[in-house]
XYZ file of C-alpha atoms in Angstrom:
572
model
C 0.943 18.718 -27.949
C -0.595 15.379 -26.957
C 1.659 12.769 -25.268
C 1.678 10.395 -28.305
C 2.574 13.234 -30.662
C 5.186 14.528 -28.234
C 6.757 11.049 -28.034
C 6.772 10.774 -31.831
C 8.309 14.241 -32.122
C 11.053 13.403 -29.598
C 11.730 10.115 -31.397
C 12.167 11.921 -34.723
C 14.524 14.435 -33.100
C 16.582 11.606 -31.660
C 16.668 9.803 -34.995
C 17.742 12.960 -36.785
C 20.528 13.437 -34.263
C 21.730 9.869 -34.748
C 21.445 10.150 -38.509
C 23.321 13.451 -38.764
C 26.609 11.782 -39.702
C 25.020 10.067 -42.690
C 22.543 12.659 -43.937
C 25.316 13.530 -46.341
C 27.270 10.463 -47.415
C 30.764 11.735 -48.025
C 34.183 10.712 -49.167
C 35.410 12.452 -46.041
C 38.468 11.531 -44.083
C 37.656 14.087 -41.418
C 34.938 16.688 -40.944
C 35.849 20.047 -39.429
C 33.737 23.031 -38.552
C 34.205 26.174 -40.617
C 32.041 29.069 -41.741
C 31.350 29.117 -45.440
C 32.612 31.996 -47.552
C 31.068 32.517 -50.975
C 33.469 34.627 -53.001
C 33.314 33.111 -56.492
C 30.678 33.612 -59.156
C 30.711 31.023 -61.929
C 29.184 30.858 -65.348
C 27.690 27.396 -64.923
C 27.361 25.015 -67.860
C 25.853 21.559 -68.160
C 26.480 18.255 -69.911
C 23.641 15.738 -69.785
C 24.009 12.032 -70.376
C 22.110 8.835 -69.693
C 21.300 9.023 -65.979
C 23.459 12.038 -65.044
C 23.958 15.769 -65.461
C 27.437 17.243 -65.000
C 27.143 20.871 -63.869
C 30.423 22.754 -64.061
C 32.050 26.204 -64.176
C 32.881 27.213 -67.738
C 36.653 26.926 -67.209
C 36.281 23.245 -66.271
C 34.703 22.141 -69.551
C 37.551 19.788 -70.415
C 37.351 18.061 -67.030
C 33.555 17.994 -67.216
C 33.830 16.091 -70.482
C 36.169 13.666 -68.719
C 33.614 13.148 -65.945
C 30.860 12.619 -68.501
C 32.990 10.016 -70.261
C 33.613 8.233 -66.957
C 29.888 8.030 -66.263
C 29.069 7.045 -69.819
C 31.528 4.157 -69.497
C 30.834 2.976 -65.945
C 27.369 4.023 -64.758
C 25.698 1.118 -66.552
C 28.150 -1.321 -64.952
C 27.419 0.051 -61.478
C 23.669 -0.301 -62.020
C 24.202 -3.840 -63.263
C 26.485 -4.773 -60.361
C 23.880 -3.522 -57.890
C 20.993 -4.882 -59.987
C 19.273 -1.524 -59.849
C 17.359 0.288 -62.543
C 16.356 3.913 -62.230
C 14.907 6.514 -64.548
C 15.996 9.663 -62.726
C 18.852 11.991 -63.576
C 21.629 12.429 -60.982
C 22.964 16.024 -60.802
C 26.757 16.172 -60.377
C 28.435 19.476 -59.443
C 32.191 19.774 -59.956
C 34.516 22.492 -58.674
C 38.006 23.710 -59.649
C 39.544 23.303 -56.196
C 38.929 22.251 -52.608
C 38.319 25.857 -51.612
C 35.525 26.404 -54.140
C 34.031 23.015 -53.298
C 33.964 23.748 -49.573
C 32.191 27.061 -50.164
C 29.389 25.379 -52.128
C 25.901 26.672 -51.409
C 24.012 23.669 -52.800
C 23.865 22.248 -49.249
C 23.544 24.083 -45.959
C 25.833 21.728 -44.052
C 29.582 22.005 -43.751
C 31.741 19.898 -46.045
C 35.196 20.908 -44.784
C 37.648 18.015 -44.893
C 35.662 15.850 -47.279
C 36.748 14.766 -50.730
C 33.182 14.790 -52.049
C 29.602 14.263 -50.912
C 26.257 12.856 -52.003
C 23.257 14.557 -50.458
C 20.571 12.334 -48.925
C 17.528 14.459 -49.691
C 18.185 15.179 -53.370
C 20.892 12.618 -54.167
C 23.035 15.407 -55.603
C 26.743 14.784 -55.997
C 29.495 17.377 -55.547
C 33.283 17.166 -55.549
C 36.417 19.129 -56.511
C 38.152 17.747 -59.584
C 41.628 16.313 -58.934
C 44.289 16.702 -61.627
C 45.058 12.982 -61.459
C 42.849 11.011 -63.888
C 42.821 7.911 -61.720
C 41.728 9.883 -58.652
C 39.103 11.708 -60.729
C 37.592 8.429 -61.907
C 37.558 6.936 -58.420
C 36.032 10.012 -56.832
C 33.389 10.403 -59.548
C 32.401 6.725 -59.345
C 32.451 6.643 -55.532
C 29.979 9.489 -55.243
C 27.650 8.403 -58.042
C 27.503 4.930 -56.491
C 26.166 6.587 -53.336
C 23.548 8.374 -55.439
C 22.489 5.095 -57.069
C 22.285 3.408 -53.650
C 20.228 6.226 -52.183
C 17.817 6.491 -55.111
C 16.967 2.839 -54.534
C 16.916 2.812 -50.727
C 14.910 6.030 -50.398
C 12.347 5.404 -53.112
C 8.909 4.878 -51.609
C 5.725 6.543 -50.307
C 7.277 7.460 -46.926
C 10.413 9.063 -48.269
C 11.118 11.471 -45.378
C 10.860 8.747 -42.745
C 12.840 6.385 -44.980
C 15.649 8.962 -45.173
C 15.843 9.167 -41.386
C 15.680 5.411 -40.852
C 18.232 4.712 -43.575
C 20.590 7.291 -42.075
C 20.314 5.617 -38.683
C 20.178 1.947 -39.614
C 22.506 1.668 -42.622
C 26.035 0.969 -41.381
C 28.553 3.314 -42.935
C 30.923 0.398 -43.643
C 28.335 -1.010 -46.046
C 27.512 2.265 -47.813
C 31.154 3.333 -48.115
C 32.458 -0.169 -48.807
C 30.157 -0.596 -51.808
C 31.089 2.867 -53.114
C 34.805 2.099 -52.725
C 34.389 -1.268 -54.444
C 32.470 0.134 -57.403
C 35.046 2.911 -57.875
C 37.860 0.330 -58.328
C 39.765 2.099 -55.566
C 41.756 -0.893 -54.314
C 45.456 -0.607 -55.086
C 48.804 -0.495 -53.249
C 47.764 2.359 -50.959
C 44.621 0.774 -49.439
C 46.510 -2.522 -49.285
C 49.295 -0.809 -47.302
C 46.923 0.527 -44.647
C 44.947 -2.694 -44.233
C 48.103 -4.869 -44.372
C 49.563 -2.801 -41.556
C 46.471 -3.447 -39.427
C 46.527 -7.149 -40.347
C 50.186 -7.511 -39.378
C 49.584 -5.718 -36.072
C 46.261 -7.497 -35.345
C 44.568 -4.094 -35.237
C 41.775 -4.355 -37.775
C 38.806 -2.283 -36.627
C 35.941 -4.564 -35.514
C 32.999 -4.373 -37.881
C 30.586 -3.410 -35.109
C 32.676 -0.251 -34.612
C 32.195 0.820 -38.236
C 28.500 1.675 -38.189
C 29.773 5.242 -38.323
C 33.260 6.692 -38.647
C 33.058 9.980 -36.735
C 33.986 8.384 -33.399
C 37.268 7.042 -34.789
C 40.602 8.816 -34.259
C 41.394 10.868 -37.387
C 44.252 8.603 -38.486
C 41.941 5.573 -38.450
C 39.244 6.964 -40.716
C 41.172 6.205 -43.888
C 41.679 2.642 -42.642
C 37.918 2.414 -42.046
C 37.203 3.196 -45.703
C 39.768 0.683 -46.925
C 38.613 -2.042 -44.542
C 35.045 -1.524 -45.714
C 36.177 -1.972 -49.309
C 37.978 -5.210 -48.474
C 34.945 -6.545 -46.615
C 32.786 -6.029 -49.724
C 35.460 -7.800 -51.796
C 35.343 -10.667 -49.272
C 31.559 -10.964 -49.514
C 31.641 -11.047 -53.311
C 34.612 -13.439 -53.567
C 33.130 -15.781 -50.954
C 29.389 -15.654 -51.594
C 29.118 -14.393 -55.184
C 28.446 -11.187 -57.125
C 24.738 -11.352 -56.277
C 25.542 -10.810 -52.577
C 25.499 -7.002 -52.680
C 22.216 -6.514 -54.596
C 20.565 -9.092 -52.296
C 21.786 -7.176 -49.254
C 20.515 -3.896 -50.706
C 17.065 -5.362 -51.307
C 16.891 -6.805 -47.796
C 18.156 -3.562 -46.281
C 15.454 -1.583 -48.066
C 12.696 -3.949 -47.002
C 13.806 -4.861 -43.474
C 16.204 -2.065 -42.440
C 18.295 -4.688 -40.641
C 21.652 -5.399 -42.237
C 22.653 -7.814 -39.472
C 19.688 -10.042 -40.289
C 20.297 -9.567 -44.019
C 23.922 -10.696 -43.711
C 22.834 -13.876 -41.927
C 20.158 -14.574 -44.532
C 22.620 -14.125 -47.415
C 25.757 -15.733 -45.946
C 24.365 -18.184 -43.393
C 26.868 -16.868 -40.829
C 26.308 -14.902 -37.654
C 28.307 -11.646 -37.269
C 31.049 -13.265 -35.164
C 31.829 -16.107 -37.591
C 31.421 -13.823 -40.622
C 33.976 -11.358 -39.282
C 36.328 -14.182 -38.349
C 36.148 -15.492 -41.925
C 36.840 -11.991 -43.248
C 39.895 -11.601 -41.023
C 41.274 -14.890 -42.346
C 40.588 -13.645 -45.906
C 42.439 -10.372 -45.197
C 45.364 -12.261 -43.679
C 45.709 -14.573 -46.686
C 45.614 -11.672 -49.134
C 47.835 -9.181 -47.396
C 50.257 -10.697 -44.896
C 53.885 -10.676 -46.005
C 56.917 -12.238 -44.378
C 59.818 -14.548 -44.865
C 63.337 -13.922 -46.057
C 64.177 -10.330 -46.911
C 60.940 -8.714 -45.735
C 61.507 -6.331 -42.853
C 60.842 -2.993 -41.248
C 63.692 -0.491 -41.660
C 64.848 -0.678 -38.058
C 68.020 -2.768 -38.329
C 70.157 -0.393 -40.405
C 68.137 2.821 -40.164
C 68.173 5.419 -37.409
C 64.753 6.512 -36.163
C 64.590 10.317 -36.023
C 60.983 10.843 -34.915
C 59.807 8.657 -32.037
C 56.731 10.842 -31.478
C 53.280 9.739 -32.563
C 51.348 11.224 -35.435
C 52.296 11.515 -39.075
C 55.815 12.824 -39.737
C 56.209 13.693 -43.396
C 58.458 15.188 -46.081
C 61.857 15.333 -44.353
C 64.494 17.562 -45.964
C 68.197 17.924 -45.128
C 69.688 21.356 -44.643
C 72.491 22.029 -47.181
C 75.174 21.219 -44.592
C 73.321 18.077 -43.480
C 73.164 19.093 -39.815
C 69.409 19.705 -39.609
C 66.197 18.174 -40.913
C 63.001 20.112 -41.557
C 59.730 18.192 -41.754
C 55.973 18.376 -41.224
C 54.138 16.650 -38.383
C 50.763 16.576 -36.674
C 52.175 14.885 -33.570
C 50.736 17.521 -31.231
C 47.149 16.821 -32.282
C 47.147 13.744 -34.584
C 44.337 15.394 -36.540
C 45.983 16.226 -39.878
C 46.737 19.742 -38.634
C 50.391 19.937 -39.612
C 53.126 22.173 -38.244
C 56.667 22.810 -39.483
C 59.528 21.452 -37.340
C 63.307 21.636 -37.319
C 65.436 18.806 -35.903
C 69.093 19.255 -34.919
C 70.671 15.886 -35.759
C 73.628 16.229 -33.362
C 71.562 17.047 -30.280
C 68.070 15.799 -31.119
C 66.661 19.241 -30.298
C 63.252 19.750 -31.905
C 61.900 23.244 -32.635
C 58.505 24.146 -34.028
C 58.941 26.867 -36.636
C 55.396 27.342 -37.904
C 52.231 26.289 -36.105
C 49.567 24.559 -38.188
C 48.116 25.678 -41.514
C 50.790 23.629 -43.284
C 49.482 21.846 -46.357
C 50.828 18.247 -46.501
C 53.304 18.777 -49.332
C 57.116 18.571 -49.592
C 59.241 21.510 -48.486
C 62.681 22.681 -49.570
C 65.742 24.489 -48.198
C 67.423 27.348 -49.982
C 70.946 26.386 -51.025
C 72.433 28.948 -48.613
C 70.483 27.366 -45.742
C 68.734 30.593 -44.678
C 65.168 29.930 -45.893
C 62.557 27.236 -46.346
C 59.757 27.139 -48.898
C 56.528 25.350 -48.045
C 52.820 25.311 -48.859
C 50.271 26.789 -46.449
C 46.607 25.831 -46.522
C 45.478 28.832 -44.535
C 42.174 29.969 -46.044
C 42.358 26.636 -47.916
C 44.288 28.166 -50.827
C 47.541 26.144 -50.947
C 49.764 29.218 -51.221
C 53.574 29.159 -51.453
C 55.370 30.636 -48.436
C 58.991 31.479 -47.614
C 60.215 31.032 -44.047
C 63.190 33.162 -43.001
C 65.121 31.158 -40.395
C 66.975 34.160 -38.953
C 63.895 36.359 -38.607
C 61.620 33.417 -37.730
C 58.912 34.761 -40.005
C 57.017 33.460 -43.020
C 55.694 35.473 -45.929
C 53.743 34.441 -49.052
C 55.238 34.332 -52.527
C 52.999 36.712 -54.426
C 51.537 35.010 -57.476
C 48.100 34.228 -58.885
C 48.143 30.409 -58.933
C 46.312 29.140 -55.892
C 46.487 25.323 -55.931
C 50.191 24.681 -55.416
C 52.420 21.833 -54.218
C 55.948 20.375 -54.441
C 57.885 23.654 -54.022
C 61.691 23.638 -54.345
C 64.437 26.245 -54.538
C 66.258 26.096 -57.849
C 70.067 26.472 -58.051
C 71.012 30.042 -57.164
C 67.981 30.492 -54.871
C 66.536 33.145 -57.187
C 63.693 30.942 -58.392
C 61.288 28.420 -56.896
C 59.883 25.527 -58.870
C 56.504 24.050 -58.002
C 53.424 22.227 -59.289
C 50.171 24.152 -59.742
C 46.699 23.046 -60.787
C 44.933 25.285 -63.284
C 41.450 24.472 -64.630
C 41.726 20.910 -63.425
C 45.202 20.104 -64.789
C 48.541 20.109 -62.940
C 51.764 21.362 -64.527
C 55.235 22.299 -63.332
C 56.184 25.982 -63.116
C 58.983 28.176 -61.843
C 58.747 31.674 -60.453
C 61.371 34.403 -60.044
C 61.259 35.597 -56.455
C 62.427 39.089 -57.365
C 59.621 40.052 -59.729
C 57.123 37.158 -59.736
C 57.807 36.232 -63.357
C 56.114 32.872 -63.954
C 57.380 30.278 -66.463
C 55.577 27.015 -67.254
C 57.948 24.066 -67.634
C 55.270 21.587 -68.706
C 51.903 22.181 -70.358
C 50.042 18.921 -70.893
C 46.734 17.297 -70.003
C 48.657 14.628 -68.097
C 49.016 15.006 -64.355
C 52.573 15.926 -63.374
C 54.005 15.654 -59.873
C 57.104 14.934 -57.759
C 59.537 17.267 -59.623
C 63.240 17.251 -58.750
C 65.975 19.411 -60.258
C 69.567 18.342 -60.883
C 72.184 20.195 -58.823
C 73.324 22.199 -61.855
C 69.761 23.149 -62.768
C 70.037 21.720 -66.283
C 67.667 18.790 -65.909
C 64.315 18.064 -64.318
C 62.980 14.626 -63.431
C 59.346 14.149 -62.496
C 56.412 11.737 -62.585
C 53.789 12.018 -65.315
C 50.509 10.116 -65.410
C 50.013 7.880 -68.431
C 46.840 5.780 -68.571
C 46.198 6.193 -64.852
C 49.676 5.342 -63.584
C 52.847 7.367 -63.098
C 56.051 6.960 -65.101
C 59.304 8.903 -64.798
C 60.193 11.628 -67.302
C 63.530 13.425 -67.744
C 63.467 16.931 -69.211
C 66.446 18.865 -70.568
C 65.602 22.406 -69.485
C 67.850 24.002 -72.103
C 66.656 22.117 -75.177
C 63.178 21.262 -73.890
C 63.649 17.621 -74.897
C 61.769 15.076 -72.788
C 62.692 11.419 -72.327
C 60.291 8.912 -70.808
C 62.447 6.840 -68.482
C 59.950 4.175 -67.406
C 56.940 2.548 -69.017
C 55.346 0.110 -66.577
C 51.960 -0.820 -65.153
C 53.061 0.416 -61.717
C 53.580 3.866 -60.240
C 57.081 5.366 -60.261
C 57.064 8.382 -57.944
C 59.348 10.545 -55.763
C 62.339 10.571 -58.166
C 65.566 12.364 -57.209
C 68.967 12.703 -58.792
C 71.853 11.184 -56.889
C 74.726 13.669 -56.464
C 76.691 12.612 -59.575
C 73.450 12.595 -61.615
C 74.317 9.183 -63.040
C 71.368 7.521 -61.345
C 67.899 8.335 -60.078
C 66.482 7.082 -56.814
C 62.715 6.652 -56.825
C 59.778 4.889 -55.167
C 57.717 2.234 -56.935
C 54.933 -0.165 -55.961
C 56.175 -2.806 -58.395
C 56.080 -5.411 -55.595
C 52.674 -4.203 -54.399
C 54.465 -2.276 -51.630
C 56.098 1.148 -51.971
C 59.834 0.436 -51.987
C 63.018 2.225 -53.023
C 64.377 1.570 -56.499
C 67.350 2.853 -58.464
C 67.462 3.729 -62.164
C 70.872 3.679 -63.848
C 70.726 6.486 -66.430
C 73.508 4.958 -68.546
C 72.087 1.450 -68.906
C 68.419 2.217 -68.231
C 68.294 -0.717 -65.793
C 66.268 -0.465 -62.584
C 67.073 -2.224 -59.329
C 65.065 -2.909 -56.164
C 66.871 -1.449 -53.139
C 64.497 -2.293 -50.280
C 61.927 -4.876 -49.313
C 59.879 -3.379 -46.515
C 56.568 -4.384 -44.959
C 55.017 -0.911 -44.764
C 55.876 1.746 -47.327
C 58.713 4.205 -48.043
C 57.944 7.745 -49.213
C 59.574 11.136 -49.893
C 63.249 10.055 -49.935
C 65.966 12.725 -49.731
C 69.737 12.305 -50.041
C 72.274 14.497 -48.225
C 74.352 16.826 -50.406
C 77.440 14.649 -49.927
C 75.494 11.577 -51.054
C 76.290 9.640 -47.884
C 72.938 9.625 -46.085
C 69.317 8.966 -46.962
C 66.148 10.339 -45.336
C 62.680 8.915 -45.848
C 59.253 8.773 -44.269
C 58.088 5.245 -43.473
C 54.539 4.041 -42.825
C 54.122 1.298 -40.239
C 52.028 0.656 -37.097
C 49.529 3.287 -38.213
C 52.147 6.060 -38.170
C 54.531 7.799 -40.553
C 57.986 8.086 -38.983
C 61.212 9.548 -40.352
C 64.349 7.452 -40.675
C 67.937 8.122 -41.704
C 69.987 5.411 -43.387
C 73.521 5.240 -44.800
C 73.580 5.399 -48.588
C 75.391 2.102 -49.126
C 77.056 1.755 -52.527
C 74.858 0.075 -55.104
C 76.446 -2.876 -56.848
C 74.896 -4.220 -60.073
C 73.908 -7.861 -59.795
C 74.049 -7.880 -55.988
C 70.860 -8.480 -53.997
C 69.840 -5.238 -52.333
C 66.661 -6.389 -50.585
C 68.252 -6.319 -47.119
C 68.810 -2.565 -47.266
C 66.605 -0.074 -45.615
């Protein structure tokens, strides 16, 4: 090979190596290595619309129609926002679950850990369908926005070289930020992560977001949300035409830095400074009442990482929870904390799916969800034998397990054909009983202590409200009807009130619903976000996981008596 050709060959190899992260634009939060296993044969069907083809397994027809409706409603808007016209059809493959999605054979690369991908070479889209309609819409729009971007950027006579150069020279913050923006993904959750970084002066510098793979795992989600907010800043400050102008300049010059200066008139330093001021104005909170839960609450987990889903033992002496503190890579293990001594014991190493867990009422077992083999199976952990075994049943996408009164049954949520419902299973013989059967997403179930009632969250028009179900009569009562999410409900011991989490204030805080009057009351006013509350069996103590400073930590707080008409914002 001649020296010029050898140099060109080595340059292309180097470019391909640099571009590897972006050859597949993903909705990933973390990419892991794993061999693919193809063990499912589908009868594939197709729905074709204006600019897209939805390709789906036969059992997902209902969800495929939902995806088609999403594209029929929004694809024209995306093209208009980006000022792009195209006459090609985008193929979209959807899958019943994460496992089936990760074993896809439409690409040769590994997709483990991603929520969806758009392939550079063929602009094909693939993702598993979530049961939540809001998440489905955001995921579908995020990935098709990538396809629209790529069809424009890679269209030309030197397509192969353009693919390599675009993969190297297009900052991921721009590609992902535009996709996040067009999917209408900004809500209380992204705001929580970026607010936390704003308050701590730990926003990731823009020059560190050309790619995301070098970031610590817990920062990758923040990178997506920051990118979204930067696109919002550009549009709010310089106009809606900013993004299509940048796309045109990027295609022609392959230099986004120069394009940003040409469009905004600001160099990178002053542009980022203006964005940080924008983020601060939008997200910073403070003043009377706003606080972190450190003054009254007792910190139980000082370790780093994400500590999630705490649960009291029946006698209140121990707390079981999930944490990735040993690796901080979303590889969760099961831990047991002795409250009197602070002794921490790891019960089950890794392969724990991030979902709530539950104690049996006799305190001898725990039920949790394992993601070993990526199947979200229900497992029982015997505390005396220190062994776990699966609950034999056919449903494979499970979450929110809980022992029911008597410990003979376990309730849980399972996704079947793209829809999530609440079930219970008899441990003795595996008899399965559905407790809900709707198209609405259902989550966060909690049973009353006598087993007569169930409270849970149900999605209505892309937000969660609380529903109370009488398990003997089957009657359901919708307890809330708001524009916000009401999640994590639980009965207080006397069952006269329900504690729950809501983002009514734009931040996930504790609220209380009086079942007699129907009135709701704000119980906390935190800066970060409160999740997965649990109350001790005597009703005197409260556990919760709290997000702040980039971590989820577990706190315990006294359950102070609630007084109607009295300000409660100073509590946890």
